[in-house]
């Protein structure tokens, strides 16, 4: 495979292939860009079908972190790592220690954290070998409530831009996915008088928001076609696709899920239908912002930074309106500009 020619390669600064025979570790650490600071991004453990698949996933995620961190206004670059293997059967103390040693050898150029397939215990083991770990238990805590707060602020920015309103009273919001983030998002929306239509594959999660916030529950496949103002994807990625877009009645798509657009072109389709899309990595940055405040953690300072999501999204929406180009394209451009400007400093 010609790595430098891969579309996902996108001028990564450094890629480290990590192998430790004794523990069975096979991992890839991708450092996309460090213009703004050390590359920060989680470690994912996944049973990839091929090494190529693992590399491409890591490269895409790593570039995504550069954009996310830049748009969040953090002095952090973008990176990501993947451990290749089954997270249910292949975990061991030695595996995570070996991974930690590879992170340590990068001397702080890459800082790791939890991602899919990795839990706080795993990261505590990594931390025995390196201090270049963020999001450890007992420090900045669960990022989900802060992510939800940022999404709530982002929805307010979208509502202001699209509907000209400063409040959410009586506004209808469809929330898909009522897990860690979705639940707290529902709480903020309900506190401000929004009407909630919700769905989740987990009945307990549905019952909780129905009982606590008077939400109306609908079937998982019916969430797209609800007659609402806002559709908030907070479950899986790629829910904005050729199949779902024709059903969406909301004039705003704004939620926490990562990689909401199945493909970039779906951003163009949303624009052509007059649906305002809040780029996922801009609106869901609350968690990474929270973690960035981990040293001498101060919740109020973190939330103040998260408040900036409102202004950043407004900038993206206005630039999109002025140029007639999709918000996802504008956000990528702004992120690249911020990264390039940091290099010239
Ligand atoms: P979570 O696993 O706690 O919650 C996801 C919820 O979605 C679960 O309740 C699950 O049952 C539900 N779900 C799964 N498939 C579904 C389907 N087909 N239809 C409806 N519901 C379905 O995850 P989370 O931490 O709340 O994160 C939600 C999303 O936000 C994810 O895409 C995540 O990557 C993204 N995100 C989370 C954070 C964070 O701080 N937790 C930060 C940034 C982005």
CSV table of C-alpha atoms and ligand atoms in Angstrom, one decimal:
chain,number,residue,atom,x,y,z
A,1,UNK,CA,0.0,0.0,0.0
A,2,UNK,CA,1.4,3.4,-1.0
A,3,UNK,CA,0.8,5.3,2.3
A,4,UNK,CA,1.8,8.8,1.0
A,5,UNK,CA,-0.7,8.5,-1.8
A,6,UNK,CA,-3.7,7.5,0.4
A,7,UNK,CA,-6.5,10.1,0.3
A,8,UNK,CA,-6.7,9.8,4.1
A,9,UNK,CA,-3.0,10.4,4.5
A,10,UNK,CA,-3.5,14.2,4.0
A,11,UNK,CA,0.0,15.3,4.9
A,12,UNK,CA,0.2,13.6,8.3
A,13,UNK,CA,3.3,14.7,10.2
A,14,UNK,CA,4.1,11.3,11.6
A,15,UNK,CA,2.7,7.8,11.7
A,16,UNK,CA,4.1,5.3,14.2
A,17,UNK,CA,3.5,1.5,13.7
A,18,UNK,CA,3.8,-0.1,17.2
A,19,UNK,CA,4.5,-3.8,17.7
A,20,UNK,CA,5.2,-5.6,20.9
A,21,UNK,CA,5.6,-9.3,20.4
A,22,UNK,CA,5.3,-10.4,24.1
A,23,UNK,CA,1.9,-8.7,24.7
A,24,UNK,CA,0.6,-9.1,21.2
A,25,UNK,CA,0.3,-5.3,20.7
A,26,UNK,CA,-0.3,-4.0,17.2
A,27,UNK,CA,-1.1,-0.3,17.2
A,28,UNK,CA,-0.9,2.7,15.0
A,29,UNK,CA,-0.4,6.2,16.3
A,30,UNK,CA,-1.2,9.0,13.8
A,31,UNK,CA,0.0,12.5,14.4
A,32,UNK,CA,-1.7,14.7,11.8
A,33,UNK,CA,-0.6,18.2,12.8
A,34,UNK,CA,1.1,19.9,15.7
A,35,UNK,CA,1.1,23.5,14.6
A,36,UNK,CA,-1.3,24.5,17.4
A,37,UNK,CA,0.2,22.2,20.1
A,38,UNK,CA,0.7,18.5,20.9
A,39,UNK,CA,-1.5,16.2,19.0
A,40,UNK,CA,-4.3,15.2,21.3
A,41,UNK,CA,-6.8,12.4,20.4
A,42,UNK,CA,-8.2,9.2,21.9
A,43,UNK,CA,-7.1,5.6,21.5
A,44,UNK,CA,-9.6,3.2,19.9
A,45,UNK,CA,-9.5,-0.5,20.2
A,46,UNK,CA,-11.2,-2.3,17.4
A,47,UNK,CA,-11.1,-5.6,15.6
A,48,UNK,CA,-10.3,-4.3,12.2
A,49,UNK,CA,-10.7,-6.6,9.2
A,50,UNK,CA,-7.3,-5.5,7.9
A,51,UNK,CA,-4.3,-3.5,8.8
A,52,UNK,CA,-5.1,-1.1,5.9
A,53,UNK,CA,-8.6,-0.5,7.4
A,54,UNK,CA,-7.0,0.3,10.8
A,55,UNK,CA,-4.6,2.7,9.2
A,56,UNK,CA,-7.3,4.5,7.2
A,57,UNK,CA,-9.6,4.8,10.2
A,58,UNK,CA,-6.7,6.2,12.4
A,59,UNK,CA,-5.7,8.7,9.7
A,60,UNK,CA,-9.3,10.0,9.2
A,61,UNK,CA,-9.9,10.2,13.0
A,62,UNK,CA,-6.6,11.9,13.5
A,63,UNK,CA,-7.2,14.6,10.9
A,64,UNK,CA,-10.6,15.1,12.4
A,65,UNK,CA,-9.0,15.9,15.7
A,66,UNK,CA,-6.8,18.6,14.1
A,67,UNK,CA,-10.0,20.2,12.8
A,68,UNK,CA,-12.0,19.8,16.0
A,69,UNK,CA,-9.2,21.1,18.3
A,70,UNK,CA,-8.6,24.0,16.0
A,71,UNK,CA,-12.2,25.0,15.8
A,72,UNK,CA,-12.6,24.7,19.6
A,73,UNK,CA,-9.8,27.3,19.9
A,74,UNK,CA,-7.5,25.0,21.8
A,75,UNK,CA,-3.7,25.0,21.7
A,76,UNK,CA,-3.7,21.4,20.7
A,77,UNK,CA,-3.0,19.6,17.5
A,78,UNK,CA,-4.7,16.5,16.1
A,79,UNK,CA,-3.8,12.9,16.5
A,80,UNK,CA,-5.4,9.5,17.2
A,81,UNK,CA,-4.3,6.0,17.8
A,82,UNK,CA,-5.8,2.6,17.2
A,83,UNK,CA,-5.0,-0.7,18.9
A,84,UNK,CA,-5.9,-3.6,16.5
A,85,UNK,CA,-7.8,-6.3,18.3
A,86,UNK,CA,-10.9,-7.5,20.0
A,87,UNK,CA,-11.6,-5.2,23.0
A,88,UNK,CA,-13.5,-8.0,24.7
A,89,UNK,CA,-10.9,-10.8,24.5
A,90,UNK,CA,-7.5,-9.3,23.9
A,91,UNK,CA,-7.0,-6.8,26.7
A,92,UNK,CA,-4.2,-7.3,29.2
A,93,UNK,CA,-2.0,-5.3,31.5
A,94,UNK,CA,1.0,-5.9,29.3
A,95,UNK,CA,-0.8,-4.8,26.2
A,96,UNK,CA,-1.7,-1.4,27.6
A,97,UNK,CA,1.7,-1.0,29.3
A,98,UNK,CA,3.4,-1.7,25.9
A,99,UNK,CA,1.1,0.9,24.3
A,100,UNK,CA,1.9,3.4,27.1
A,101,UNK,CA,5.7,2.9,26.4
A,102,UNK,CA,5.2,3.8,22.7
A,103,UNK,CA,3.3,6.9,23.7
A,104,UNK,CA,6.0,7.8,26.2
A,105,UNK,CA,8.7,7.5,23.5
A,106,UNK,CA,7.0,10.3,21.5
A,107,UNK,CA,7.9,12.6,24.4
A,108,UNK,CA,4.6,14.5,24.5
A,109,UNK,CA,4.1,15.0,20.8
A,110,UNK,CA,1.0,12.8,21.1
A,111,UNK,CA,-1.3,12.7,24.1
A,112,UNK,CA,-3.7,9.9,24.3
A,113,UNK,CA,-7.2,9.5,25.9
A,114,UNK,CA,-10.1,7.1,25.9
A,115,UNK,CA,-12.1,6.3,22.8
A,116,UNK,CA,-14.3,3.4,21.6
A,117,UNK,CA,-13.4,0.1,23.1
A,118,UNK,CA,-11.2,1.6,25.8
A,119,UNK,CA,-12.3,2.3,29.4
A,120,UNK,CA,-10.8,4.2,32.4
A,121,UNK,CA,-9.1,1.1,33.8
A,122,UNK,CA,-7.2,0.6,30.5
A,123,UNK,CA,-6.1,4.2,30.5
A,124,UNK,CA,-5.0,3.9,34.1
A,125,UNK,CA,-2.6,1.1,33.0
A,126,UNK,CA,-1.3,3.2,30.1
A,127,UNK,CA,-0.7,5.9,32.7
A,128,UNK,CA,1.7,3.6,34.6
A,129,UNK,CA,4.1,4.0,31.6
A,130,UNK,CA,3.4,7.6,30.5
A,131,UNK,CA,1.9,10.8,31.8
A,132,UNK,CA,0.9,11.8,28.3
A,133,UNK,CA,-2.7,10.7,29.0
A,134,UNK,CA,-5.8,12.9,29.4
A,135,UNK,CA,-9.3,12.1,30.8
A,136,UNK,CA,-8.1,10.0,33.7
A,137,UNK,CA,-10.6,9.0,36.3
A,138,UNK,CA,-10.9,11.5,39.2
A,139,UNK,CA,-9.6,14.4,37.1
A,140,UNK,CA,-11.9,16.3,34.7
A,141,UNK,CA,-14.5,13.6,35.0
A,142,UNK,CA,-17.1,12.3,32.6
A,143,UNK,CA,-17.0,14.7,29.5
A,144,UNK,CA,-20.6,13.9,28.4
A,145,UNK,CA,-22.5,16.5,30.4
A,146,UNK,CA,-20.1,19.2,29.1
A,147,UNK,CA,-20.5,17.9,25.5
A,148,UNK,CA,-24.2,18.1,26.0
A,149,UNK,CA,-24.0,21.6,27.3
A,150,UNK,CA,-22.0,22.6,24.2
A,151,UNK,CA,-24.6,20.9,21.9
A,152,UNK,CA,-27.3,22.8,23.7
A,153,UNK,CA,-25.5,26.1,23.1
A,154,UNK,CA,-24.9,25.1,19.5
A,155,UNK,CA,-28.6,24.4,19.0
A,156,UNK,CA,-29.3,27.9,20.4
A,157,UNK,CA,-26.9,29.4,17.8
A,158,UNK,CA,-28.6,27.5,15.0
A,159,UNK,CA,-32.0,28.5,16.2
A,160,UNK,CA,-31.0,32.1,16.3
A,161,UNK,CA,-29.5,32.0,12.8
A,162,UNK,CA,-32.2,30.0,11.2
A,163,UNK,CA,-35.3,31.0,13.1
A,164,UNK,CA,-34.3,34.4,14.5
A,165,UNK,CA,-35.1,33.3,18.0
A,166,UNK,CA,-33.1,33.7,21.3
A,167,UNK,CA,-35.1,31.1,23.3
A,168,UNK,CA,-36.2,27.5,22.8
A,169,UNK,CA,-39.6,27.8,24.4
A,170,UNK,CA,-42.1,25.6,22.7
A,171,UNK,CA,-39.6,24.6,20.0
A,172,UNK,CA,-39.8,20.9,18.9
A,173,UNK,CA,-36.6,18.9,19.0
A,174,UNK,CA,-36.1,15.3,18.0
A,175,UNK,CA,-33.3,13.7,19.9
A,176,UNK,CA,-31.9,10.4,18.5
A,177,UNK,CA,-29.9,8.5,21.2
A,178,UNK,CA,-30.5,9.1,24.9
A,179,UNK,CA,-27.2,7.9,26.2
A,180,UNK,CA,-24.5,9.8,28.1
A,181,UNK,CA,-24.8,13.0,26.0
A,182,UNK,CA,-28.5,12.7,24.8
A,183,UNK,CA,-29.8,12.5,28.3
A,184,UNK,CA,-28.1,15.7,29.5
A,185,UNK,CA,-29.0,17.4,26.2
A,186,UNK,CA,-32.7,16.6,26.8
A,187,UNK,CA,-32.4,18.0,30.3
A,188,UNK,CA,-31.1,21.4,29.0
A,189,UNK,CA,-33.7,21.5,26.3
A,190,UNK,CA,-36.5,20.7,28.7
A,191,UNK,CA,-35.3,23.3,31.2
A,192,UNK,CA,-35.7,25.9,28.5
A,193,UNK,CA,-39.2,24.8,27.5
A,194,UNK,CA,-38.5,22.8,24.3
A,195,UNK,CA,-40.8,19.9,23.4
A,196,UNK,CA,-39.0,16.7,23.0
A,197,UNK,CA,-39.6,13.8,20.6
A,198,UNK,CA,-37.1,11.0,21.4
A,199,UNK,CA,-35.9,7.6,20.4
A,200,UNK,CA,-33.3,5.0,21.5
A,201,UNK,CA,-32.8,1.3,21.0
A,202,UNK,CA,-32.5,1.0,24.8
A,203,UNK,CA,-35.9,1.1,26.4
A,204,UNK,CA,-34.6,2.1,29.8
A,205,UNK,CA,-33.0,5.2,28.3
A,206,UNK,CA,-36.3,6.1,26.6
A,207,UNK,CA,-38.3,5.6,29.7
A,208,UNK,CA,-36.0,7.9,31.7
A,209,UNK,CA,-36.5,10.9,29.5
A,210,UNK,CA,-40.2,10.3,29.0
A,211,UNK,CA,-40.7,10.2,32.8
A,212,UNK,CA,-38.3,13.0,33.7
A,213,UNK,CA,-38.9,15.4,30.9
A,214,UNK,CA,-42.3,14.5,29.4
A,215,UNK,CA,-40.7,13.5,26.1
A,216,UNK,CA,-42.8,11.7,23.5
A,217,UNK,CA,-41.1,8.4,22.4
A,218,UNK,CA,-41.2,7.3,18.8
A,219,UNK,CA,-39.9,4.2,17.0
A,220,UNK,CA,-36.2,4.3,16.0
A,221,UNK,CA,-37.0,4.6,12.3
A,222,UNK,CA,-39.6,7.3,12.8
A,223,UNK,CA,-37.3,9.9,14.3
A,224,UNK,CA,-36.3,11.4,10.9
A,225,UNK,CA,-39.8,12.2,9.7
A,226,UNK,CA,-41.0,14.0,12.9
A,227,UNK,CA,-42.5,17.4,12.4
A,228,UNK,CA,-39.9,19.2,14.4
A,229,UNK,CA,-37.7,22.3,14.2
A,230,UNK,CA,-34.5,20.5,15.2
A,231,UNK,CA,-33.2,17.0,14.6
A,232,UNK,CA,-30.4,16.2,17.1
A,233,UNK,CA,-28.4,13.1,16.2
A,234,UNK,CA,-26.8,11.8,19.4
A,235,UNK,CA,-26.4,8.1,18.7
A,236,UNK,CA,-24.4,6.8,15.7
A,237,UNK,CA,-22.6,8.4,12.8
A,238,UNK,CA,-23.8,8.6,9.1
A,239,UNK,CA,-27.4,9.1,9.9
A,240,UNK,CA,-27.6,11.9,7.4
A,241,UNK,CA,-27.6,9.9,4.1
A,242,UNK,CA,-29.5,9.4,0.9
A,243,UNK,CA,-32.2,7.3,2.6
A,244,UNK,CA,-32.9,9.6,5.6
A,245,UNK,CA,-32.6,13.1,4.1
A,246,UNK,CA,-35.9,12.9,2.1
A,247,UNK,CA,-37.7,12.3,5.4
A,248,UNK,CA,-36.2,15.1,7.4
A,249,UNK,CA,-38.7,17.9,8.1
A,250,UNK,CA,-36.6,19.8,10.6
A,251,UNK,CA,-35.0,23.0,9.4
A,252,UNK,CA,-32.0,22.4,11.6
A,253,UNK,CA,-29.7,19.4,12.1
A,254,UNK,CA,-27.6,19.9,15.3
A,255,UNK,CA,-26.5,17.1,17.6
A,256,UNK,CA,-23.6,15.3,19.3
A,257,UNK,CA,-22.9,12.3,17.1
A,258,UNK,CA,-19.5,12.1,15.4
A,259,UNK,CA,-19.4,11.9,11.5
A,260,UNK,CA,-23.1,12.6,11.0
A,261,UNK,CA,-22.8,13.1,7.3
A,262,UNK,CA,-22.5,9.7,5.5
A,263,UNK,CA,-20.5,11.6,2.8
A,264,UNK,CA,-19.4,15.3,2.5
A,265,UNK,CA,-21.9,15.7,-0.4
A,266,UNK,CA,-24.7,15.3,2.0
A,267,UNK,CA,-23.8,18.7,3.4
A,268,UNK,CA,-24.6,20.1,-0.1
A,269,UNK,CA,-27.9,18.3,-0.2
A,270,UNK,CA,-28.9,19.7,3.2
A,271,UNK,CA,-28.0,23.2,2.1
A,272,UNK,CA,-30.0,22.8,-1.1
A,273,UNK,CA,-33.0,21.8,0.9
A,274,UNK,CA,-32.7,24.8,3.2
A,275,UNK,CA,-31.7,22.7,6.2
A,276,UNK,CA,-29.1,24.3,8.4
A,277,UNK,CA,-26.4,21.8,9.5
A,278,UNK,CA,-24.2,22.4,12.5
A,279,UNK,CA,-20.9,20.7,11.7
A,280,UNK,CA,-20.5,17.8,14.1
A,281,UNK,CA,-17.0,18.4,15.2
A,282,UNK,CA,-17.7,22.1,16.0
A,283,UNK,CA,-20.9,21.5,18.0
A,284,UNK,CA,-19.7,18.4,19.9
A,285,UNK,CA,-16.3,19.8,21.1
A,286,UNK,CA,-17.4,20.3,24.7
A,287,UNK,CA,-15.8,17.0,25.8
A,288,UNK,CA,-12.4,17.8,24.4
A,289,UNK,CA,-12.6,21.3,25.8
A,290,UNK,CA,-13.3,19.9,29.2
A,291,UNK,CA,-10.4,17.5,29.0
A,292,UNK,CA,-8.1,20.3,27.9
A,293,UNK,CA,-8.7,22.0,31.2
A,294,UNK,CA,-7.7,18.9,33.1
A,295,UNK,CA,-4.5,20.3,34.7
A,296,UNK,CA,-5.8,22.3,37.8
A,297,UNK,CA,-9.3,21.5,36.6
A,298,UNK,CA,-11.8,24.4,36.8
A,299,UNK,CA,-15.3,23.5,35.7
A,300,UNK,CA,-16.4,27.2,35.3
A,301,UNK,CA,-13.4,28.0,33.1
A,302,UNK,CA,-14.1,24.9,31.0
A,303,UNK,CA,-17.8,25.9,30.6
A,304,UNK,CA,-16.9,29.4,29.7
A,305,UNK,CA,-14.7,28.1,26.9
A,306,UNK,CA,-17.5,25.8,25.8
A,307,UNK,CA,-19.8,28.8,25.5
A,308,UNK,CA,-17.6,29.9,22.6
A,309,UNK,CA,-19.2,27.1,20.5
A,310,UNK,CA,-22.1,29.5,20.0
A,311,UNK,CA,-19.9,32.2,18.4
A,312,UNK,CA,-17.9,29.7,16.3
A,313,UNK,CA,-21.0,28.2,14.8
A,314,UNK,CA,-22.5,31.6,14.1
A,315,UNK,CA,-19.3,32.4,12.2
A,316,UNK,CA,-19.6,29.2,10.2
A,317,UNK,CA,-23.4,29.8,9.5
A,318,UNK,CA,-22.8,33.4,8.4
A,319,UNK,CA,-19.9,32.5,6.1
A,320,UNK,CA,-22.1,29.7,4.6
A,321,UNK,CA,-24.9,32.1,4.0
A,322,UNK,CA,-22.7,34.7,2.4
A,323,UNK,CA,-20.9,32.3,0.1
A,324,UNK,CA,-23.8,29.9,-0.6
A,325,UNK,CA,-21.5,27.0,0.3
A,326,UNK,CA,-22.3,24.2,2.8
A,327,UNK,CA,-21.4,24.6,6.5
A,328,UNK,CA,-19.3,21.5,6.6
A,329,UNK,CA,-17.1,22.8,3.9
A,330,UNK,CA,-16.8,26.2,5.6
A,331,UNK,CA,-15.9,24.6,8.9
A,332,UNK,CA,-13.1,22.5,7.3
A,333,UNK,CA,-11.8,25.7,5.6
A,334,UNK,CA,-11.8,27.7,8.8
A,335,UNK,CA,-10.0,24.9,10.6
A,336,UNK,CA,-7.3,24.6,8.0
A,337,UNK,CA,-6.8,28.4,8.1
A,338,UNK,CA,-6.4,28.3,11.9
A,339,UNK,CA,-3.9,25.5,11.6
A,340,UNK,CA,-1.9,27.2,8.8
A,341,UNK,CA,-1.9,30.6,10.7
A,342,UNK,CA,-0.4,28.8,13.7
A,343,UNK,CA,2.5,27.5,11.6
A,344,UNK,CA,3.4,31.0,10.6
A,345,UNK,CA,3.6,32.4,14.1
B,1,LIG,P1,-23.7,6.5,24.4
B,1,LIG,O1,-23.2,5.2,23.9
B,1,LIG,O2,-23.8,6.8,25.9
B,1,LIG,O3,-25.2,6.8,23.8
B,1,LIG,C1,-25.6,6.4,22.6
B,1,LIG,C2,-27.0,6.1,22.7
B,1,LIG,O4,-27.5,5.8,21.3
B,1,LIG,C3,-27.3,4.8,23.5
B,1,LIG,O5,-28.3,5.0,24.4
B,1,LIG,C4,-27.7,3.8,22.4
B,1,LIG,O6,-28.7,2.9,22.9
B,1,LIG,C5,-28.4,4.7,21.4
B,1,LIG,N1,-28.5,4.1,20.1
B,1,LIG,C6,-27.6,3.3,19.4
B,1,LIG,N2,-28.1,3.0,18.2
B,1,LIG,C7,-29.2,3.7,18.0
B,1,LIG,C8,-30.2,3.8,17.0
B,1,LIG,N3,-30.0,3.1,15.8
B,1,LIG,N4,-31.2,4.6,17.2
B,1,LIG,C9,-31.4,5.2,18.3
B,1,LIG,N5,-30.6,5.2,19.4
B,1,LIG,C10,-29.5,4.4,19.2
B,1,LIG,O7,-22.8,7.6,23.7
B,1,LIG,P2,-22.6,9.1,24.1
B,1,LIG,O8,-21.4,9.2,24.9
B,1,LIG,O9,-23.9,9.7,24.5
B,1,LIG,O10,-22.3,9.7,22.6
B,1,LIG,C11,-23.3,9.9,21.7
B,1,LIG,C12,-22.7,10.4,20.4
B,1,LIG,O11,-21.9,11.6,20.6
B,1,LIG,C13,-21.6,9.4,19.8
B,1,LIG,O12,-21.7,9.5,18.4
B,1,LIG,C14,-20.3,9.9,20.3
B,1,LIG,O13,-19.2,9.6,19.4
B,1,LIG,C15,-20.6,11.4,20.2
B,1,LIG,N6,-19.7,12.2,21.1
B,1,LIG,C16,-19.8,12.0,22.4
B,1,LIG,C17,-19.0,12.8,23.3
B,1,LIG,C18,-19.0,12.6,24.8
B,1,LIG,O14,-18.5,13.4,25.5
B,1,LIG,N7,-19.6,11.5,25.3
B,1,LIG,C19,-18.2,13.8,22.7
B,1,LIG,C20,-18.2,14.0,21.4
B,1,LIG,C21,-19.0,13.2,20.5
